[in-house]
Amino acid sequence: MFWQKDIETISRRALEALQLKRLKQTVRLACKNIPFYQENFSALNIKPRDIIALKDIQKLPFTAREDLRANYPFGMLAVDTEQVVRLHTSSGTTGKPKAIFFSKKDISQAAELIARCLVMTGTTKGDVLQNMMTYGLFTGALVMHYGAEKVGVLVIPAGPGNTQRQIALMQDFKSTTLHITPSYALYLASVMGNEGIDPKRDLSLRRAYLGSEPYSEETRNKIEKFFGIDVYNSYGLSEMNGPGVAFECMEKNGMHLWEDNFIMEIIDPETGENLPEGEKGELVLTTLCREAMPILRYRTRDIVMIIPGRCACGRTHRRISRIIGRSDDMIIIRGVNIFPQQIERVLMGIKAVAQNYQIVLEAYDRITVRVEISKDLFDGRVEHLVNLRNEITEKLRSEILVRPTVELLEPGTLPVTEGKATRVIDKRTL
Ligand code: ADP
Ligand code: ZN
């Protein structure tokens, strides 16, 4: 099923020609109207007309998060403020936020990309989407909302939290599709489990879109199994519209990144050099259709790889892997690089582990992993707990090559967050 079959299955050649045409337009627009780019272009001694082939993108300056912050609030705008109809800010936790502007056309284009994603995964008119992301300054909920309405789906703007009401909404309106963070999906599962609700028997759910935080294949499996649904990975960031940048199709083998709207590059985060397809590196994105706020070579900090080869679904837009980590989330313990997701993958593969966990980095490079264990397995027998702790410690050690201290906790001990979960507490910098 396709929303825009022509463009979703466009030949690589035609796609690249379209990218080049749009790249030239974007560069001209950015250079003409945004002083930040004007200055950077003249510092590097390049002109928009130097872009002759797609690979010339490598001549352009990068845009970093700090650049968006430094130009807050209006510095990155390419149009008059009267043309802007929506403001979002990014959920960044430190310093000034980043302001993201949309023109009418930008809103409609972002919704168009979501429509492709929904139809690609079987959501269509007649479906009921319970949108459990945060409404407000974040892009997550609203961009999805507009896209789903475009398809003709009934959208329930539930927002996150208030779990009892969420369950009632699912029951009363027979929600078929959820848009939710992985951490909240896991929490929802634990609440339903405690209350004896079996989604397979009691609800009408068919699929869920999980995004906005990293999660592992094991977490996907756990959620699919509990709810009896298909889980599709959804990737986006506010700087690039929000959700709908890359999304899994029914093959569930990597996320198609909509290359008619974005040029992707994978770079070595240290050197900034482009890496060959199939190698892990930092994802860099250039907008191709954005009017109010074009961004060139944005350093996402997300580590991914391009999955080589064609997808069986027929779409020609290349796929990226699950987000392996953020180059700035990387934990370094005794010289070993660790991504929190490696820890999550191990934990979620162990049956006795419940949903919530926390990674605490202590002084002297010690790492403590605090894990809630599942209620049914919490029988209070010390021997069982010791064995479980040893098993978790051993499995983590062989994955991250450092022996962590593992603390087992009763279910419900760790705080539950509504937005993005805080998994890593770094006491070394406190
Ligand atoms: P911030 O960068 O301030 O957290 P956003 O709310 O725009 O702001 O979050 C975007 C980031 O969220 C991405 O750069 C990525 O790190 C993370 N993210 C979004 N979707 C996914 C996903 N499906 N898997 C892993 N990480 C994701
Ligand atoms: Zn596909």
XYZ file of C-alpha atoms and ligand atoms in Angstrom:
458
model
C 0.000 0.000 0.000
C 1.319 3.386 -1.030
C 0.322 6.978 -0.371
C 2.374 8.463 -3.221
C 3.471 5.451 -5.216
C 5.269 7.428 -7.951
C 7.555 9.191 -5.591
C 7.970 6.293 -3.146
C 9.130 3.947 -5.904
C 10.877 6.524 -8.097
C 14.002 5.225 -9.849
C 17.280 6.064 -8.101
C 18.329 8.068 -11.118
C 15.234 10.237 -11.137
C 15.431 10.566 -7.361
C 18.995 11.805 -7.527
C 18.126 14.285 -10.267
C 15.290 15.597 -8.110
C 17.599 15.828 -5.101
C 20.127 17.843 -7.059
C 17.511 20.256 -8.325
C 16.117 20.743 -4.845
C 19.538 20.996 -3.254
C 20.432 23.867 -5.572
C 17.212 25.676 -4.689
C 17.727 25.107 -0.972
C 21.302 26.348 -1.047
C 20.286 29.470 -2.954
C 17.474 30.171 -0.511
C 19.636 29.626 2.567
C 22.484 31.698 1.224
C 20.276 34.574 0.148
C 18.152 34.880 3.278
C 20.037 33.482 6.260
C 23.032 35.547 7.435
C 24.511 32.513 9.234
C 24.881 30.671 5.919
C 25.993 33.800 4.051
C 28.853 34.239 6.482
C 29.807 30.586 6.441
C 29.765 30.438 2.655
C 32.015 33.435 2.317
C 34.355 32.151 5.032
C 34.742 28.918 3.033
C 34.846 30.856 -0.190
C 32.005 28.961 -1.850
C 28.981 30.110 -3.809
C 25.633 28.424 -4.486
C 26.680 27.977 -8.118
C 29.525 25.707 -6.981
C 26.933 23.001 -6.419
C 27.002 21.143 -9.716
C 26.646 17.519 -8.632
C 25.197 15.877 -5.526
C 28.612 15.128 -4.135
C 29.327 18.857 -4.013
C 27.226 18.889 -0.874
C 30.456 17.896 0.857
C 31.804 21.384 0.197
C 29.060 22.950 2.302
C 29.472 23.858 5.966
C 27.873 21.699 8.639
C 25.123 23.070 10.837
C 25.424 22.090 14.487
C 22.896 22.203 17.274
C 24.926 25.022 18.786
C 24.436 27.071 15.610
C 20.662 26.821 15.969
C 20.935 27.849 19.599
C 23.296 30.731 18.838
C 20.834 32.047 16.257
C 17.809 31.694 18.525
C 15.102 32.907 18.168
C 14.766 34.151 14.559
C 18.271 33.906 13.103
C 17.736 30.755 11.015
C 14.511 31.918 9.419
C 14.555 32.221 5.613
C 11.191 33.955 5.194
C 9.324 36.894 6.751
C 7.748 36.099 10.087
C 4.297 36.680 8.535
C 4.820 33.548 6.486
C 5.394 31.412 9.551
C 2.319 29.638 10.896
C 3.821 27.337 13.510
C 6.645 27.369 16.028
C 8.054 24.287 17.708
C 11.044 23.979 19.964
C 13.209 20.980 20.447
C 13.147 18.998 23.633
C 16.834 19.677 24.254
C 17.505 19.507 27.943
C 20.424 21.859 28.247
C 20.777 25.553 27.498
C 18.534 27.488 25.175
C 16.037 25.569 23.103
C 16.158 25.449 19.315
C 13.317 27.233 17.545
C 11.866 25.480 14.506
C 9.523 27.347 12.159
C 6.997 26.039 9.666
C 5.272 27.837 6.827
C 1.879 26.584 5.622
C 3.606 24.611 2.925
C 6.046 23.112 5.435
C 3.195 21.880 7.642
C 1.486 20.331 4.695
C 4.695 18.678 3.489
C 5.468 17.254 6.948
C 1.946 15.816 7.067
C 2.434 14.338 3.613
C 5.499 12.408 4.809
C 3.587 11.062 7.805
C 0.776 10.013 5.484
C 3.297 7.955 3.496
C 4.514 6.323 6.714
C 1.024 5.444 7.946
C -0.216 3.991 4.685
C 3.063 2.082 4.267
C 2.335 0.260 7.531
C -1.319 -0.415 6.803
C -2.970 2.455 8.681
C -5.787 3.946 6.701
C -9.270 5.461 6.836
C -11.256 3.624 9.470
C -8.265 3.240 11.776
C -8.246 4.903 15.178
C -4.897 6.366 16.199
C -4.329 7.054 19.871
C -1.603 9.659 19.857
C 0.220 9.301 23.160
C 3.114 11.659 22.485
C 3.317 15.045 24.178
C 1.262 17.782 22.518
C 2.661 21.271 22.760
C 6.033 22.685 21.863
C 7.335 19.265 20.836
C 6.889 18.191 17.243
C 6.124 14.543 18.055
C 2.379 14.605 18.585
C 1.254 17.463 16.350
C 3.113 16.465 13.218
C 1.770 12.915 13.524
C -1.696 14.327 14.193
C -1.796 16.371 10.990
C -0.466 13.499 8.911
C -3.012 11.057 10.274
C -5.860 13.474 9.597
C -4.625 13.815 6.047
C -5.040 10.064 5.584
C -8.521 10.227 7.104
C -7.676 8.333 10.278
C -9.629 9.139 13.449
C -7.069 10.686 15.796
C -7.455 10.659 19.570
C -5.169 13.416 20.884
C -4.594 11.605 24.165
C -1.094 12.847 24.972
C 0.997 10.801 27.389
C 0.243 9.857 30.970
C -2.980 9.168 32.858
C -2.691 5.507 32.115
C -6.143 4.549 33.363
C -7.731 7.013 30.986
C -5.535 5.751 28.144
C -6.809 2.231 28.707
C -10.411 3.440 28.872
C -9.953 5.325 25.580
C -8.562 2.212 23.953
C -11.510 0.187 25.154
C -14.239 2.721 24.405
C -13.075 3.889 20.981
C -11.406 0.663 19.864
C -8.044 2.240 19.091
C -6.203 0.246 16.458
C -2.942 2.159 16.362
C -0.730 3.728 19.014
C 1.891 6.435 18.693
C 3.969 6.137 21.817
C 7.480 6.201 23.262
C 9.057 2.810 23.957
C 9.413 3.603 27.659
C 5.741 4.469 27.990
C 4.716 1.396 26.005
C 6.648 -0.770 28.448
C 5.057 0.989 31.389
C 1.595 0.625 29.879
C 2.254 -3.078 29.459
C 3.185 -3.412 33.109
C 0.032 -1.594 34.250
C -2.173 -3.738 32.027
C -0.386 -6.842 33.246
C -1.064 -5.912 36.870
C -4.711 -5.262 36.167
C -5.259 -8.472 34.291
C -5.955 -6.747 30.986
C -4.911 -8.859 28.043
C -4.713 -6.557 25.027
C -5.017 -9.501 22.631
C -8.364 -10.405 24.172
C -9.670 -7.086 25.448
C -8.506 -4.443 22.961
C -8.535 -3.807 19.201
C -4.894 -2.820 18.792
C -3.129 -3.818 15.592
C 0.050 -1.770 15.496
C 2.123 0.866 17.236
C 4.632 3.473 16.142
C 7.476 3.749 18.564
C 9.991 6.517 18.399
C 11.671 9.505 19.951
C 14.020 7.413 22.082
C 16.432 4.622 21.264
C 15.257 1.092 21.915
C 16.357 -2.348 20.924
C 14.980 -5.183 18.852
C 14.401 -7.036 22.145
C 12.148 -4.239 23.374
C 10.226 -4.342 20.115
C 9.741 -8.085 20.529
C 8.612 -7.719 24.087
C 6.016 -5.082 23.193
C 4.774 -6.911 20.104
C 4.292 -10.049 22.093
C 2.500 -8.476 25.019
C 0.095 -6.379 22.950
C -0.215 -8.809 20.054
C 0.618 -6.059 17.548
C 3.173 -4.987 14.969
C 5.618 -2.371 16.190
C 7.171 -0.035 13.630
C 10.167 2.111 14.321
C 9.717 5.825 13.702
C 12.602 8.277 13.519
C 12.585 12.018 13.397
C 13.903 15.130 15.035
C 12.398 18.560 15.473
C 15.087 20.216 13.393
C 13.890 18.108 10.426
C 10.074 18.517 10.971
C 9.782 15.974 13.775
C 8.492 12.456 13.086
C 8.278 11.156 9.528
C 11.929 11.532 8.526
C 12.507 7.774 8.407
C 10.028 5.017 9.119
C 9.854 1.266 8.880
C 7.732 -0.449 6.277
C 6.062 -3.805 6.830
C 9.366 -5.595 6.207
C 10.561 -4.180 9.565
C 14.106 -4.186 8.368
C 15.371 -0.632 8.639
C 13.632 2.701 8.186
C 13.096 4.260 4.760
C 14.423 7.788 4.904
C 12.416 10.011 2.568
C 15.220 11.029 0.267
C 13.133 13.335 -1.895
C 12.818 15.538 1.214
C 16.210 15.008 2.841
C 19.716 14.275 1.670
C 21.425 11.914 4.055
C 25.116 11.532 4.619
C 26.890 9.284 7.077
C 30.058 10.858 8.404
C 32.857 9.992 10.743
C 31.954 12.130 13.774
C 35.612 12.825 14.498
C 36.839 13.884 11.062
C 33.610 14.966 9.358
C 34.494 12.834 6.314
C 31.768 10.941 4.437
C 31.761 7.194 5.078
C 30.899 4.483 2.545
C 27.462 2.847 2.595
C 27.137 0.157 5.238
C 29.499 1.774 7.718
C 28.357 3.119 11.058
C 28.578 6.857 11.547
C 26.782 10.072 12.353
C 23.700 10.884 10.315
C 23.838 14.294 8.640
C 20.683 15.659 7.022
C 19.951 18.469 4.581
C 16.372 19.607 4.052
C 15.240 19.738 0.428
C 11.670 21.009 0.638
C 11.625 23.299 3.627
C 10.610 26.867 3.004
C 10.657 28.665 6.368
C 13.776 27.081 7.753
C 16.041 25.247 5.353
C 18.962 23.563 7.126
C 22.146 22.404 5.446
C 24.138 19.383 6.614
C 22.655 19.168 10.084
C 24.684 17.053 12.456
C 22.075 14.915 14.170
C 24.575 13.228 16.546
C 22.653 10.021 15.881
C 24.802 7.043 15.002
C 23.323 4.823 12.288
C 24.282 2.906 9.182
C 22.672 2.716 5.772
C 21.298 -0.739 5.071
C 22.624 -1.742 1.666
C 20.351 -3.169 -1.013
C 16.754 -2.817 -2.131
C 13.788 -3.351 0.143
C 11.263 -6.018 -0.786
C 8.420 -3.503 -0.395
C 9.441 -1.784 -3.628
C 10.324 1.588 -2.171
C 13.565 2.974 -3.522
C 14.372 5.368 -0.690
C 17.301 3.915 1.221
C 16.937 2.554 4.730
C 18.771 3.426 7.901
C 19.329 1.023 10.750
C 17.891 1.415 14.194
C 19.637 4.350 15.925
C 22.694 2.745 17.469
C 23.244 5.641 19.866
C 23.956 9.331 19.978
C 27.558 10.283 19.540
C 27.165 12.436 22.637
C 25.390 9.767 24.755
C 28.293 7.497 24.525
C 29.501 6.472 27.937
C 33.194 5.888 28.294
C 34.151 3.640 31.175
C 37.777 2.685 31.574
C 38.360 3.579 27.970
C 35.557 1.391 26.682
C 32.838 3.075 24.592
C 29.381 2.002 25.657
C 25.991 3.024 24.306
C 23.122 2.820 26.808
C 21.238 0.810 24.218
C 23.646 -2.086 24.513
C 22.661 -2.347 28.153
C 18.993 -2.101 27.316
C 19.291 -4.848 24.729
C 20.753 -7.233 27.279
C 18.207 -6.366 29.959
C 15.183 -6.704 27.707
C 16.380 -10.107 26.574
C 16.076 -11.434 30.138
C 12.615 -12.634 31.027
C 12.695 -11.758 34.715
C 13.540 -8.137 33.945
C 10.571 -5.783 34.029
C 10.339 -2.505 32.173
C 12.253 0.088 34.035
C 15.986 0.419 34.530
C 18.566 3.068 35.179
C 22.246 3.351 34.506
C 24.227 5.214 37.126
C 27.777 6.295 36.455
C 29.601 6.613 39.727
C 32.890 8.184 40.619
C 36.045 6.241 39.750
C 34.460 4.961 36.583
C 32.060 2.569 38.188
C 28.862 1.699 36.446
C 25.775 0.609 38.319
C 22.749 -0.782 36.565
C 19.535 -0.601 38.576
C 16.890 -2.968 37.282
C 13.282 -3.512 38.232
C 12.349 -7.147 38.168
C 9.074 -8.583 37.132
C 6.384 -9.015 39.758
C 5.578 -12.665 39.111
C 9.227 -13.571 39.511
C 9.659 -11.604 42.672
C 9.094 -14.441 45.111
C 11.472 -13.127 47.748
C 13.762 -16.194 47.653
C 17.263 -14.883 48.171
C 18.801 -17.687 46.182
C 16.719 -16.789 43.118
C 17.660 -13.163 43.408
C 21.347 -13.924 43.699
C 21.239 -16.154 40.643
C 19.370 -13.555 38.672
C 21.812 -10.863 39.669
C 24.721 -12.996 38.612
C 23.095 -13.788 35.307
C 22.448 -10.109 34.550
C 25.947 -9.088 35.599
C 27.543 -11.746 33.443
C 25.456 -10.976 30.370
C 26.140 -7.264 30.699
C 29.828 -7.853 31.169
C 30.116 -9.875 28.020
C 28.261 -7.177 26.062
C 29.927 -4.022 27.393
C 33.230 -5.559 28.488
C 33.065 -3.864 31.883
C 31.656 -5.534 34.971
C 28.769 -3.447 36.282
C 27.287 -3.482 39.757
C 23.742 -4.738 39.337
C 21.017 -3.722 41.790
C 17.701 -5.521 41.659
C 14.658 -3.460 42.551
C 11.030 -4.179 43.234
C 8.696 -3.173 40.425
C 7.605 0.475 40.652
C 10.733 1.688 42.457
C 12.201 3.816 39.691
C 10.512 7.033 38.594
C 8.314 6.891 35.504
C 8.720 9.708 33.019
C 6.070 10.946 30.628
C 8.327 12.249 27.919
C 11.713 10.855 27.105
C 12.976 8.543 29.813
C 16.163 9.514 31.606
C 18.124 6.296 31.606
C 21.600 7.514 32.431
C 22.486 9.381 35.600
C 26.020 10.628 35.435
C 27.215 11.318 38.942
C 30.718 11.875 37.666
C 29.789 15.371 36.528
C 27.602 16.273 39.501
P 16.218 16.520 21.167
O 17.272 16.278 20.135
O 16.381 17.814 21.848
O 15.980 15.366 22.089
P 13.842 15.831 19.590
O 12.681 15.719 20.459
O 13.688 16.423 18.260
O 14.870 16.725 20.333
O 14.491 14.423 19.517
C 15.146 13.933 18.388
C 16.080 12.847 18.790
O 15.364 11.764 19.395
C 16.792 12.223 17.621
O 17.905 12.978 17.230
C 17.165 10.861 18.194
O 18.328 10.941 18.968
C 16.001 10.530 19.094
N 15.078 9.639 18.374
C 13.975 9.958 17.690
N 13.381 8.850 17.171
C 14.143 7.806 17.506
C 14.079 6.386 17.266
N 13.106 5.811 16.571
N 15.056 5.626 17.778
C 16.066 6.191 18.468
N 16.176 7.499 18.742
C 15.231 8.302 18.269
Zn 10.464 -1.274 2.568
